[in-house]
Structure formats: structure tokens, C-alpha cells
Steps between C-alpha positions, in 0.01 A plus 500: 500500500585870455534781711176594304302267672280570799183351632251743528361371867861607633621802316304733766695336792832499309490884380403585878781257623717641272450874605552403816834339455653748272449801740641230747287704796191409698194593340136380467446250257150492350356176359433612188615860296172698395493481113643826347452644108707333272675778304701548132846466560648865453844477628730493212742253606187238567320602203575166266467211768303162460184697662434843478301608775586562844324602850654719808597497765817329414707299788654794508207736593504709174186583424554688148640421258706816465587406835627165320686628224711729701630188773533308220740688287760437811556191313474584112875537413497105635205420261703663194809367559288162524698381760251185507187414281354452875535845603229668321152240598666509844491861570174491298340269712589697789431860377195402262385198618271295264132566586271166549150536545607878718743353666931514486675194394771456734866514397693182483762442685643249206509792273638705761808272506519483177555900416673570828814174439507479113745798572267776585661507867856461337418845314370667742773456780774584226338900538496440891112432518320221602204275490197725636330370812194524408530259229690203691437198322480318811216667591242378228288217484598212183134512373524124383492429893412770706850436685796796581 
């Protein structure tokens, strides 16, 4: 199976799960996330996925997606250089997540790996940076699962 694959009955608990673990803080952890509006894709960088329509908040709290495209230009130079084929749906997934039914797909920690070791990591530590916090792989779910 791919990191595409999710079964509807658990994506609620994973997303929530999810949140939870990548702020890495206490917080209260509703059963289920109230649908939102699933929404075109504007941000340019996201604009030419597999899906095209997203819904906010994000994990990260942005609610706009002005809001969106600004955080996520932190990391185009990475995307252009294609440092890995990874990078791009990962940050994607994260910024603009895929909208199901009003609700976010959750990022996959699979993926994650993939962008941040392919040499991603390698790249950014040459210019003295690295790996943002907020998107530790170790931190996701693996969909196929529902494991960290």
C-alpha cells in the first residue's frame, strides 16, 4: 500500500493525533475535526499536485492561504534546486493539505523521510540550517498503519 491510502473510519483520529504530536504539547484532542470548505489550491508552489483543492486550517494553524504562500516560500530555493522529488508533495501535504470530504489529509511521515534523507537535510546543513521542528518526521503517523 501507499502513503495514499487511508481508511476513512480513522483519518479523523489520525489528523487529530497527528496535530497533537507535531506541536509535541498537551492539548485537547477532539474525536472528530468539524468538516471545513474544501478550497482551489492558490498557492503557486502547490498549484499542479495530484489534487487540487485544499481546506485550512493547516497543522500549522494557517488559515489563508496568503498566510500559506508566505511560510511556504521559506523552503522554495529547496524545491528549485530539487534537492529530492519528495520535497515538493511533502511540504504540500503539510502547507495545503489535500481536502477529503472537508477535511485535511494528514501528512505522511513516509514521505516525510523521503524529502527530508534523499539529501534534503544534507543541503540544508551545508548553509548552516536545519531540519524545521515543526516538520519532524518522527512526529507523523505512517497512514498504512496508524503507527509513529
Amino acid at each position: 500500500m501507499s502513503c495514499r491510502y487511508t481508511c476513512d473510519k480513522h483519518q479523523a483520529y489520525i489528523t487529530c493525533l497527528s496535530v497533537f504530536l507535531l506541536f509535541q504539547r498537551p492539548a485537547f484532542i477532539l474525536p472528530t475535526i468539524p468538516s471545513g470548505v474544501c478550497q482551489k489550491i492558490s498557492v503557486p508552489l502547490c498549484i499542479g499536485l495530484p489534487y487540487t483543492e485544499t481546506v485550512l486550517p493547516n497543522l500549522l494553524g494557517h488559515v489563508h492561504q496568503r498566510d500559506v504562500d508566505q511560510a511556504i516560500q521559506t523552503f522554495a530555493s529547496l524545491v528549485q534546486v530539487e534537492c529530492s522529488p519528495h520535497l515538493k508533495p511533502f511540504l504540500c501535504s503539510v502547507f495545503t493539505p489535500e481536502c477529503q470530504s472537508g477535511r485535511p489529509r494528514p501528512p505522511c511521515r513516509t514521505l516525510c523521510e523521503q524529502a527530508r534523507f534523499s539529501c534534503c537535510e544534507d543541503l540544508m546543513h551545508s548553509f548552516g540550517v536545519s531540519w524545521p521542528e515543526e516538520l519532524q518526521c518522527n512526529n507523523l503517523m505512517f497512514l498504512m498503519t496508524g503507527e509513529l
